[in-house]
Short mmCIF file of C-alpha atoms in Angstrom, two decimals:
data_model
loop_
_atom_site.label_atom_id
_atom_site.label_comp_id
_atom_site.label_asym_id
_atom_site.label_seq_id
_atom_site.Cartn_x
_atom_site.Cartn_y
_atom_site.Cartn_z
CA MET A 236 97.84 56.54 81.02
CA LEU A 237 99.46 56.88 84.38
CA LYS A 238 101.67 54.11 85.37
CA VAL A 239 103.45 54.26 88.80
CA ASN A 240 106.22 51.58 89.21
CA GLN A 241 107.81 50.79 92.59
CA LEU A 242 107.44 54.09 94.17
CA ASP A 243 109.29 54.27 97.43
CA LYS A 244 109.39 57.27 100.19
CA THR A 245 110.85 57.23 103.49
CA TYR A 246 110.31 60.18 106.01
CA GLY A 247 113.31 60.56 108.48
CA GLN A 248 115.46 57.49 109.43
CA ASP A 249 113.15 54.21 109.12
CA LYS A 250 109.63 55.39 108.72
CA HIS A 251 108.51 53.96 105.56
CA SER A 252 105.65 55.99 104.09
CA LEU A 253 105.62 54.25 100.57
CA LYS A 254 106.67 50.83 100.04
CA SER A 255 107.25 49.82 96.43
CA VAL A 256 103.88 51.24 95.09
CA SER A 257 102.86 50.32 91.61
CA PHE A 258 99.67 51.13 90.05
CA THR A 259 97.97 52.15 86.75
CA ALA A 260 95.23 54.87 86.07
CA GLN A 261 93.34 54.91 82.81
CA PRO A 262 92.06 57.94 80.96
CA GLY A 263 88.38 57.99 81.03
CA GLU A 264 88.20 56.41 84.43
CA VAL A 265 87.87 57.70 87.99
CA THR A 266 90.64 56.14 90.03
CA ALA A 267 90.15 56.05 93.73
CA ILE A 268 92.80 55.71 96.45
CA ILE A 269 91.08 54.63 99.65
CA GLY A 270 92.94 53.41 102.91
CA PRO A 271 93.14 54.66 106.71
CA SER A 272 94.49 57.81 107.78
CA GLY A 273 98.22 57.79 107.55
CA ALA A 274 98.43 54.90 105.04
CA GLY A 275 100.23 57.48 102.52
CA LYS A 276 97.17 58.32 100.21
CA THR A 277 98.29 62.17 100.17
CA THR A 278 102.03 61.11 99.65
CA ILE A 279 101.17 58.98 96.61
CA LEU A 280 99.26 61.81 95.08
CA ARG A 281 101.88 64.47 95.92
CA SER A 282 104.41 62.47 94.42
CA VAL A 283 102.62 62.07 91.04
CA ASN A 284 103.18 65.76 90.36
CA GLN A 285 106.58 65.89 92.60
CA LEU A 286 105.23 68.33 95.11
CA ILE A 287 106.64 65.54 97.29
CA ARG A 288 110.12 64.34 96.38
CA ASP A 289 110.11 60.42 96.37
CA ASP A 290 113.27 58.19 96.79
CA GLY A 291 112.93 55.78 94.00
CA GLY A 292 110.67 54.34 91.53
CA GLN A 293 109.04 55.39 88.17
CA ILE A 294 106.09 57.56 87.42
CA LEU A 295 105.08 57.39 83.79
CA LEU A 296 102.56 59.75 82.37
CA ASP A 297 101.95 58.87 78.78
CA ASP A 298 105.39 57.14 78.76
CA GLN A 299 107.23 60.23 79.89
CA ASP A 300 109.19 59.63 83.43
CA ILE A 301 108.13 62.81 85.66
CA ARG A 302 110.80 61.78 88.19
CA GLN A 303 113.54 62.25 85.32
CA ALA A 304 112.34 65.65 84.24
CA ASN A 305 114.49 68.61 85.06
CA LYS A 306 113.10 71.76 86.53
CA ALA A 307 111.82 73.25 83.19
CA GLU A 308 110.21 70.16 81.93
CA LEU A 309 108.74 69.29 85.23
CA ARG A 310 107.19 72.79 85.06
CA LYS A 311 105.57 71.92 81.80
CA ILE A 312 104.54 68.66 82.77
CA ARG A 313 102.90 70.12 85.95
CA HIS A 314 100.84 72.40 83.70
CA HIS A 315 99.06 69.45 82.06
CA ILE A 316 98.26 68.19 85.61
CA GLY A 317 95.41 69.77 87.48
CA MET A 318 95.06 69.48 91.09
CA ILE A 319 92.20 70.45 93.57
CA PHE A 320 92.48 70.27 97.10
CA GLN A 321 90.57 69.72 100.22
CA ASN A 322 90.87 73.45 101.29
CA TYR A 323 90.26 74.56 97.63
CA ASN A 324 93.49 76.73 97.81
CA LEU A 325 92.27 79.69 95.75
CA ILE A 326 93.42 83.26 96.07
CA SER A 327 90.37 84.57 98.15
CA PRO A 328 90.51 88.25 97.44
CA LEU A 329 90.33 87.71 93.63
CA THR A 330 87.25 86.78 91.61
CA ALA A 331 86.04 83.53 90.58
CA LEU A 332 87.09 84.47 86.75
CA GLU A 333 90.51 85.53 88.00
CA ASN A 334 91.20 82.32 89.88
CA VAL A 335 89.91 80.35 86.75
CA LEU A 336 92.40 82.24 84.57
CA HIS A 337 95.37 81.39 86.89
CA GLY A 338 94.99 78.00 85.31
CA ARG A 339 96.93 79.42 82.36
CA LEU A 340 99.59 81.15 84.26
CA GLY A 341 101.95 78.15 83.81
CA ALA A 342 101.84 78.47 80.07
CA LYS A 343 103.03 82.22 80.11
CA SER A 344 106.22 83.88 80.17
CA THR A 345 107.62 85.43 83.33
CA LEU A 346 106.57 88.87 82.57
CA ALA A 347 103.28 87.96 80.89
CA GLY A 348 102.50 85.96 83.93
CA MET A 349 103.51 88.74 86.31
CA PHE A 350 101.16 91.11 84.88
CA GLY A 351 98.46 88.75 84.23
CA LEU A 352 97.97 89.39 80.65
CA TYR A 353 95.40 87.06 79.17
CA SER A 354 94.06 87.04 75.78
CA THR A 355 90.29 87.32 74.95
CA ALA A 356 90.09 83.70 74.05
CA GLU A 357 91.46 82.74 77.29
CA LYS A 358 88.97 84.89 79.00
CA THR A 359 86.06 83.68 76.85
CA GLU A 360 87.45 79.92 77.81
CA ALA A 361 87.30 80.60 81.56
CA LEU A 362 83.88 82.11 81.42
CA ALA A 363 82.80 78.99 79.33
CA LEU A 364 84.54 76.69 82.01
CA LEU A 365 82.70 78.63 84.74
CA ALA A 366 79.37 78.14 83.06
CA GLU A 367 80.30 74.29 82.61
CA VAL A 368 80.72 73.97 86.36
CA GLY A 369 77.24 75.96 87.04
CA LEU A 370 79.00 79.05 88.13
CA LYS A 371 78.29 81.40 85.20
CA ASP A 372 76.63 84.21 87.39
CA TYR A 373 79.30 83.97 89.99
CA ALA A 374 82.15 84.97 87.81
CA TYR A 375 82.74 88.30 89.12
CA GLN A 376 82.12 87.37 92.64
CA ARG A 377 85.09 87.21 95.26
CA CYS A 378 86.06 83.89 96.01
CA ASP A 379 85.76 84.02 99.76
CA GLN A 380 81.94 85.06 99.25
CA LEU A 381 81.28 81.71 97.63
CA SER A 382 80.33 78.56 99.54
CA GLY A 383 82.66 75.52 100.07
CA GLY A 384 81.08 73.41 97.10
CA GLN A 385 81.11 76.65 94.84
CA GLN A 386 84.97 77.20 95.79
CA GLN A 387 85.73 73.67 94.84
CA ARG A 388 84.04 73.91 91.44
CA VAL A 389 86.12 77.23 90.88
CA GLY A 390 89.03 74.95 91.60
CA ILE A 391 87.95 72.45 89.11
CA ALA A 392 87.40 75.02 86.50
CA ARG A 393 90.96 76.37 87.27
CA ALA A 394 92.55 72.84 86.78
CA LEU A 395 90.52 72.47 83.39
CA MET A 396 91.71 75.72 82.29
CA GLN A 397 95.46 74.19 82.33
CA HIS A 398 93.87 71.74 79.46
CA PRO A 399 95.19 68.66 81.75
CA LYS A 400 95.69 65.10 80.84
CA MET A 401 95.06 64.30 84.54
CA ILE A 402 93.39 65.79 87.57
CA LEU A 403 94.73 64.99 91.07
CA CYS A 404 92.03 65.47 93.70
CA ASP A 405 93.42 65.57 97.33
CA GLU A 406 90.36 64.79 99.63
CA PRO A 407 88.21 67.17 97.30
CA ILE A 408 85.09 66.52 99.12
CA ALA A 409 86.23 66.24 102.98
CA SER A 410 84.88 69.70 103.76
CA LEU A 411 81.72 69.56 101.84
CA ASP A 412 78.12 68.72 102.68
CA PRO A 413 76.30 65.80 100.88
CA LYS A 414 74.63 68.09 98.36
CA SER A 415 77.87 69.70 97.24
CA THR A 416 79.76 66.42 97.50
CA LYS A 417 77.39 64.84 94.77
CA ILE A 418 77.62 67.94 92.47
CA VAL A 419 81.49 68.01 92.70
CA MET A 420 81.76 64.10 92.14
CA ASP A 421 79.35 64.24 89.33
CA ILE A 422 81.27 66.91 87.48
CA LEU A 423 84.47 64.90 88.09
CA ARG A 424 83.04 61.59 86.71
CA LYS A 425 81.48 63.59 83.69
CA LEU A 426 85.16 65.13 82.99
CA ALA A 427 86.54 61.56 82.94
CA ARG A 428 84.01 60.19 80.56
CA GLU A 429 83.80 63.21 78.25
CA LYS A 430 87.13 64.56 78.13
CA LYS A 431 88.91 61.30 78.71
CA LEU A 432 90.95 62.67 81.56
CA ILE A 433 92.80 60.62 84.24
CA ILE A 434 90.96 61.46 87.49
CA LEU A 435 92.96 60.23 90.64
CA ILE A 436 91.30 60.94 93.70
CA ASN A 437 92.04 60.32 97.22
CA LEU A 438 89.00 59.42 99.24
CA HIS A 439 88.01 58.88 102.98
CA GLN A 440 84.43 58.11 102.35
CA ILE A 441 84.10 54.41 101.23
CA ASP A 442 80.57 54.73 99.94
CA ILE A 443 81.70 57.64 97.73
CA ALA A 444 84.37 55.59 96.24
CA MET A 445 82.21 52.82 95.55
CA SER A 446 79.47 54.76 93.77
CA TYR A 447 81.85 56.96 91.60
CA ALA A 448 85.00 55.09 91.05
CA ASP A 449 85.71 52.80 88.20
CA HIS A 450 89.08 51.58 89.63
CA ILE A 451 90.06 51.41 93.26
CA ILE A 452 93.31 51.14 94.82
CA GLY A 453 93.59 50.13 98.22
CA ILE A 454 96.52 51.16 100.46
CA ASN A 455 97.45 50.06 104.05
CA ASP A 456 100.62 51.44 105.82
CA GLY A 457 102.21 52.49 102.57
CA ALA A 458 101.76 49.46 100.65
CA ILE A 459 99.27 48.51 98.04
CA VAL A 460 96.98 45.69 99.29
CA PHE A 461 94.33 45.94 96.46
CA GLU A 462 93.92 47.19 92.93
CA GLY A 463 91.08 46.62 90.54
CA PRO A 464 87.80 47.52 89.38
CA THR A 465 85.23 48.74 91.99
CA ALA A 466 83.05 45.70 91.22
CA GLN A 467 85.75 43.35 92.78
CA VAL A 468 85.67 45.30 96.00
CA ASN A 469 83.99 43.34 98.73
CA ASP A 470 83.79 43.12 102.50
CA ALA A 471 86.91 40.96 102.69
CA VAL A 472 88.83 43.37 100.53
CA LEU A 473 87.66 46.33 102.64
CA GLN A 474 88.87 44.39 105.72
CA LYS A 475 92.25 43.96 104.29
CA ILE A 476 92.45 47.78 103.31
CA TYR A 477 91.27 48.98 106.77
CA ARG A 478 92.88 45.91 108.54
CA GLN A 479 95.49 47.75 110.78
CA ALA A 480 93.47 50.41 111.57
CA THR A 481 90.83 48.20 113.04
CA GLU A 482 93.39 46.10 114.73
CA GLN A 483 95.24 49.10 116.05
CA LYS A 484 91.87 50.57 117.46
CA ALA A 485 91.32 47.05 119.12
CA LYS A 486 94.75 47.24 120.53
CA VAL A 487 94.24 50.65 122.09
CA ALA A 488 90.90 49.89 123.32
CA ALA A 489 92.48 46.70 124.95
CA ASN A 490 95.08 48.91 126.54
CA GLU A 491 92.68 51.17 127.93
CA ALA A 492 90.61 48.56 129.36
CA MET N 687 65.35 94.74 154.91
CA ILE N 688 65.92 90.92 154.83
CA GLU N 689 66.08 89.67 158.34
CA ASN N 690 68.37 86.78 159.27
CA SER N 691 66.18 84.15 160.50
CA SER N 692 68.74 82.53 162.84
CA SER N 693 70.35 84.99 165.33
CA GLN N 694 73.63 83.26 164.40
CA PRO N 695 74.34 82.95 160.91
CA ASN N 696 76.00 79.82 159.85
CA THR N 697 79.52 80.66 158.80
CA ILE N 698 82.25 78.33 157.74
CA LYS N 699 85.44 79.10 159.50
CA PRO N 700 88.41 76.97 158.42
CA LYS N 701 90.54 75.69 161.20
CA VAL N 702 93.70 77.80 161.14
CA PRO N 703 96.74 76.32 162.76
CA ASN N 704 98.80 78.85 164.81
CA THR N 705 101.76 79.51 162.64
CA GLU N 706 104.39 82.19 162.41
CA ARG N 707 103.52 85.57 160.79
CA ILE N 708 102.29 85.56 157.26
CA SER N 709 103.84 88.12 155.02
CA LEU N 710 102.68 89.22 151.52
CA MET N 711 105.60 91.45 151.15
CA THR N 712 107.66 89.45 148.61
CA LYS N 713 111.16 90.18 147.67
CA PRO N 714 110.31 91.74 144.30
CA ARG N 715 107.82 93.94 145.87
CA LEU N 716 110.20 95.09 148.66
CA ILE N 717 112.74 96.09 146.09
CA LEU N 718 110.31 97.93 143.84
CA ARG N 719 109.15 99.91 146.84
CA ALA N 720 112.66 100.60 148.03
CA VAL N 721 113.49 101.95 144.51
CA LEU N 722 110.35 104.27 144.42
CA ALA N 723 111.20 105.69 147.73
CA VAL N 724 114.80 106.50 146.94
CA LEU N 725 113.57 108.15 143.53
CA GLY N 726 111.15 110.17 145.49
CA LEU N 727 113.70 111.23 147.99
CA VAL N 728 116.16 112.21 144.97
CA THR N 729 113.16 114.18 143.45
CA VAL N 730 112.43 116.17 146.61
CA TYR N 731 116.03 116.95 147.23
CA SER N 732 116.52 118.24 143.68
CA LEU N 733 113.57 120.30 143.79
CA VAL N 734 114.64 122.04 146.94
CA THR N 735 118.16 122.48 146.07
CA ILE N 736 117.47 123.57 142.29
CA ASP N 737 119.45 126.63 141.07
CA THR N 738 116.69 128.99 139.55
CA ALA N 739 119.47 131.41 138.62
CA GLY N 740 117.31 134.33 139.80
CA LEU N 741 114.37 133.21 137.56
CA LYS N 742 111.12 135.01 138.50
CA LEU N 743 108.30 132.29 137.70
CA GLY N 744 105.76 134.93 137.39
CA ASP N 745 107.50 136.94 134.55
CA ALA N 746 108.60 133.60 133.00
CA PHE N 747 104.99 132.36 132.84
CA HIS N 748 103.86 135.64 131.52
CA SER N 749 106.11 135.99 128.68
CA LEU N 750 105.73 132.11 127.79
CA GLY N 751 101.95 133.42 127.23
CA ILE N 752 102.87 136.17 125.21
CA ASN N 753 104.82 133.90 123.01
CA LEU N 754 102.26 131.16 122.78
CA LYS N 755 99.69 134.05 121.93
CA ALA N 756 102.10 135.32 119.15
CA MET N 757 102.53 131.66 117.81
CA PHE N 758 98.77 130.24 117.87
CA LEU N 759 96.63 133.31 117.98
CA GLN N 760 98.51 135.85 115.74
CA PRO N 761 100.15 133.59 112.97
CA ASN N 762 101.66 135.40 109.96
CA VAL N 763 104.20 134.81 107.45
CA GLY N 764 106.88 136.79 109.05
CA GLN N 765 109.70 137.88 106.80
CA ASP N 766 108.94 135.15 104.33
CA SER N 767 105.77 135.25 101.82
CA TRP N 768 102.98 132.89 101.54
CA GLY N 769 104.41 131.85 98.16
CA VAL N 770 107.86 130.89 99.59
CA LEU N 771 106.16 128.97 102.71
CA LEU N 772 103.84 127.04 100.40
CA LYS N 773 106.43 126.26 97.93
CA ALA N 774 108.60 125.09 100.98
CA LEU N 775 105.63 122.90 102.18
CA SER N 776 105.36 121.41 98.66
CA THR N 777 108.92 120.61 98.65
CA SER N 778 108.55 118.72 102.17
CA ILE N 779 105.56 116.90 100.51
CA ALA N 780 107.48 116.08 97.35
CA LEU N 781 110.32 114.68 99.43
CA THR N 782 107.85 112.68 101.49
CA ILE N 783 106.13 111.08 98.37
CA LEU N 784 109.46 110.47 96.52
CA THR N 785 111.18 108.75 99.47
CA THR N 786 108.24 106.64 100.44
CA LEU N 787 107.46 105.62 96.76
CA LEU N 788 111.11 104.89 96.13
CA GLY N 789 111.29 102.91 99.39
CA ALA N 790 108.27 101.08 98.79
CA LEU N 791 109.24 99.82 95.51
CA ILE N 792 112.68 98.76 96.43
CA ALA N 793 111.62 97.27 99.66
CA PHE N 794 108.95 95.07 97.95
CA PHE N 795 111.61 93.18 95.84
CA ILE N 796 113.93 92.88 98.94
CA ALA N 797 110.90 91.68 100.99
CA VAL N 798 110.32 88.69 98.62
CA PHE N 799 113.83 87.46 99.36
CA THR N 800 113.41 88.05 103.11
CA ALA N 801 110.19 86.14 103.50
CA ARG N 802 110.91 82.83 105.17
CA ASN N 803 108.37 81.11 102.88
CA LEU N 804 109.69 82.24 99.68
CA SER N 805 113.54 82.29 99.97
CA PRO N 806 116.06 80.02 101.47
CA ASN N 807 116.66 80.46 105.25
CA TRP N 808 120.27 81.77 105.17
CA LEU N 809 119.21 84.38 102.73
CA ALA N 810 116.13 85.44 104.57
CA ASN N 811 118.09 85.63 107.73
CA THR N 812 120.93 87.45 106.44
CA LEU N 813 118.68 90.17 104.86
CA LYS N 814 116.67 90.34 108.14
CA ALA N 815 119.81 91.10 110.09
CA VAL N 816 121.10 93.79 107.67
CA MET N 817 117.74 95.42 107.77
CA ALA N 818 117.50 95.24 111.52
CA PHE N 819 120.91 97.07 111.63
CA ILE N 820 119.83 99.77 109.30
CA ARG N 821 116.72 100.52 111.21
CA SER N 822 118.24 100.73 114.45
CA ILE N 823 120.08 103.69 113.46
CA PRO N 824 117.54 106.58 113.27
CA THR N 825 116.72 108.44 110.04
CA ILE N 826 118.17 111.70 110.79
CA ILE N 827 121.68 109.99 111.39
CA TRP N 828 121.50 108.46 108.01
CA VAL N 829 120.85 111.69 106.28
CA LEU N 830 123.72 113.26 108.19
CA ILE N 831 125.98 110.16 107.13
CA TYR N 832 124.86 110.64 103.45
CA SER N 833 125.46 114.64 103.92
CA ALA N 834 129.10 113.74 104.60
CA VAL N 835 129.20 111.78 101.55
CA MET N 836 127.14 113.92 99.05
CA GLY N 837 127.17 117.27 100.62
CA LEU N 838 124.41 118.88 102.62
CA GLY N 839 121.25 119.30 100.72
CA ALA N 840 118.05 117.55 98.92
CA ASN N 841 120.12 114.74 97.62
CA ALA N 842 121.33 113.72 100.94
CA ALA N 843 118.01 114.01 102.25
CA VAL N 844 116.37 111.75 99.75
CA VAL N 845 118.94 108.92 99.81
CA GLY N 846 118.98 108.94 103.64
CA LEU N 847 115.20 109.03 104.02
CA THR N 848 114.77 106.27 101.40
CA PHE N 849 117.35 104.25 102.89
CA HIS N 850 115.57 103.96 106.08
CA SER N 851 112.43 103.63 104.66
CA ILE N 852 113.35 100.57 102.70
CA ALA N 853 114.73 98.81 105.96
CA TYR N 854 111.38 99.78 107.82
CA LEU N 855 109.08 98.67 105.00
CA VAL N 856 111.13 95.48 104.19
CA LYS N 857 110.26 94.08 107.69
CA ALA N 858 106.62 95.06 107.28
CA TYR N 859 106.12 93.66 103.81
CA SER N 860 108.03 90.44 104.34
CA GLU N 861 106.01 89.61 107.64
CA SER N 862 102.82 90.28 105.67
CA ILE N 863 104.22 87.91 102.70
CA GLU N 864 104.94 85.31 105.43
CA GLU N 865 101.20 85.26 106.55
CA THR N 866 100.07 84.28 103.07
CA PRO N 867 98.90 80.59 103.26
CA GLN N 868 101.57 78.07 101.95
CA ALA N 869 98.73 76.05 100.37
CA THR N 870 97.65 78.68 97.93
CA ILE N 871 101.23 79.23 96.72
CA GLU N 872 101.55 75.47 96.43
CA ALA N 873 98.29 75.38 94.31
CA LEU N 874 100.06 77.38 91.78
CA LYS N 875 103.21 75.81 91.98
CA ALA N 876 101.52 72.45 91.36
CA SER N 877 100.19 73.83 87.79
CA GLY N 878 103.91 74.77 86.87
CA VAL N 879 103.62 78.65 87.51
CA ARG N 880 106.89 80.43 87.84
CA PHE N 881 108.30 82.28 90.72
CA TRP N 882 107.40 85.97 89.88
CA PRO N 883 104.06 85.24 88.32
CA ILE N 884 103.08 83.57 91.88
CA ILE N 885 104.36 86.63 93.58
CA PHE N 886 102.31 88.93 91.73
CA GLN N 887 99.29 87.03 90.92
CA ALA N 888 98.71 85.16 94.21
CA ILE N 889 100.74 86.86 97.04
CA LEU N 890 100.23 90.48 96.10
CA PRO N 891 96.48 90.52 95.83
CA SER N 892 96.34 88.73 99.28
CA ILE N 893 98.35 91.27 100.94
CA VAL N 894 97.37 94.49 99.34
CA PRO N 895 95.31 95.88 102.34
CA ALA N 896 98.43 95.22 104.53
CA LEU N 897 100.78 96.78 102.27
CA LEU N 898 98.69 99.66 101.69
CA SER N 899 98.49 100.27 105.61
CA TRP N 900 102.15 100.00 106.10
CA THR N 901 103.22 102.25 103.50
CA PHE N 902 100.76 104.87 104.53
CA ILE N 903 102.24 104.81 108.22
CA ARG N 904 105.70 105.14 106.75
CA PHE N 905 104.47 107.94 104.69
CA GLU N 906 103.39 109.86 107.77
CA ILE N 907 106.57 108.95 109.44
CA ASN N 908 108.40 110.16 106.39
CA PHE N 909 106.55 113.59 106.44
CA ALA N 910 107.82 114.13 110.26
CA ASN N 911 111.29 113.14 109.04
CA ALA N 912 111.30 115.35 105.93
CA VAL N 913 110.66 118.37 108.12
CA ALA N 914 113.21 117.47 110.71
CA VAL N 915 115.68 116.62 107.85
CA GLY N 916 114.98 119.85 106.21
CA ALA N 917 116.54 121.71 108.97
CA ALA N 918 119.35 119.44 109.67
CA ALA N 919 120.49 118.89 105.83
CA GLY N 920 119.29 122.16 104.69
CA ALA N 921 116.97 120.71 101.96
CA ASP N 922 115.28 124.07 101.63
CA ASP N 923 111.88 122.66 102.68
CA ILE N 924 109.54 123.85 105.42
CA GLY N 925 111.72 122.44 108.20
CA TYR N 926 114.47 124.81 107.20
CA TYR N 927 112.05 127.92 107.52
CA LEU N 928 110.68 126.52 110.67
CA PHE N 929 114.36 126.41 111.92
CA MET N 930 115.05 129.79 110.85
CA ALA N 931 112.18 131.53 112.15
CA SER N 932 112.55 129.97 115.57
CA GLY N 933 116.09 129.84 116.05
CA PHE N 934 117.44 132.70 113.91
CA TYR N 935 114.85 135.39 113.54
CA PHE N 936 112.87 134.60 116.69
CA ASN N 937 109.70 135.42 114.57
CA PHE N 938 107.23 133.39 116.54
CA HIS N 939 104.34 134.62 114.42
CA GLU N 940 105.88 132.80 111.51
CA VAL N 941 106.57 129.60 113.69
CA GLY N 942 102.86 129.50 114.46
CA LEU N 943 101.80 129.79 110.89
CA ILE N 944 104.31 126.96 109.81
CA VAL N 945 103.09 124.69 112.66
CA TYR N 946 99.23 125.34 111.42
CA LEU N 947 100.35 124.38 107.68
CA LEU N 948 101.89 121.16 109.00
CA LEU N 949 99.00 120.34 111.09
CA GLY N 950 96.60 120.95 108.19
CA PHE N 951 98.60 118.79 105.96
CA ALA N 952 98.78 116.16 108.74
CA ILE N 953 94.70 116.24 108.84
CA ILE N 954 94.29 116.02 105.28
CA LEU N 955 96.80 112.78 105.11
CA GLU N 956 94.71 111.27 107.75
CA LEU N 957 91.60 111.80 105.92
CA ILE N 958 92.99 110.44 102.80
CA SER N 959 94.43 107.27 104.68
CA MET N 960 91.06 106.61 106.18
CA ARG N 961 89.32 106.88 102.89
CA LEU N 962 91.92 104.42 101.27
CA ARG N 963 91.58 101.88 104.06
CA GLY N 964 87.75 101.98 104.27
CA HIS N 965 87.97 101.39 100.50
CA TYR N 966 90.10 98.37 100.80
CA LEU N 967 88.66 96.94 103.75
CA LYS N 968 85.15 97.21 102.41
CA GLN N 969 86.51 95.12 99.46
CA ASN N 970 87.82 92.50 101.99
#
């Protein structure tokens, strides 16, 4: 279980990015963070694996506080947190299989990692994971020859190769067409259900969040304005989450008029 | 022919007020023309007043023709033998390979700490400044400096050539490293991968074509330098024989042969590099 307590983050002098953010995400569930642009969705996600250093609070993954970990401990924790990105962030001249194997690099010693020494078991597992996301025939293709949806699935296989407890997804479908979106989201939901993973996902598209997420966290201007099961999300809640954005738009429109 | 239907074509004339003279001669143009005029005058003056020291142009061109003919139409081994010259050429090639490989290897590790996206700013800037300083002094001068330390010979040539190669390649490599997208590095960092595995597994595969290209250019530069350095530092390579044949024995037949040998190797080098680049570009 991921439990975030009173997370604070300030950029610069007084621009609050996160204001005492608290929420929980359960294994076996898809948890979606929704909110207007600039509300702090990415900041939350990147604080969870400490790619962004926050200013205060608690991030408990299975009762271990990630924020208290030293460098070596943090690396170990990160190894069990998969992450997928809007732009996939694969090493494009390498094959899909090599990119999936990169998921094991974090578990290796410096030398074994430098020379990319993988055991047969690891290679077999990588191939099996590629088959699981439906890319078995593309294992030896260079990643820049794959489509966006295929690259994102390679990214998911790479995350799974880490044997993760949790997968963080930073706008995973923002660059994908509807068909690829459905494939990727179906895979993510299946992973939550079957492997009991924590899936924490940043989303722009409310309809996708409503149809795939079990648990919704609504964020507005750095503060949580809603947290609860998807069934409880109604128009009033959505209005609250996207409130300021619409207000601001109205203001801008009024100023322009 | 298309005839104009109206006798007076309809032209639009802007109304121009009567102003003072309009000049397109701006000040920078005026200065430029003045400088060119002065240079022209100096050239004419020096040509007219040149001291030819009784040189007869006809004779001079005649002997130039004879020498060029001896060099390029009648090349032969002169007082050395094919064996000696080919061995000297292989010494030059060996010198080039050794200094380029050593330089490339050392330069890659320094470049990692010189790339702004991998190392702290103060370290990157310091290394960049040191490398710029080393680069600004020509290779030959470094070889002569090391000759003063280690004595004339192949050792000074190797160290001097490697030294300058490192400074050159560090700049090229670190700029290639800086071009790898930060996001791909971050993706591996987020999964707990250590520093050196990221370098070798993520950055290196992305920049292999650039590294190869730069290393080959340096290989060509080092070959030219190795020939020149051979003469200067007495490294007993092809440059030394070229120097002796041209400046000591005045054997222009041998000079011609050595030039052909160098040309042949340069062509082979070019072919190899084209092949290699083609291979890696196809993969990309």
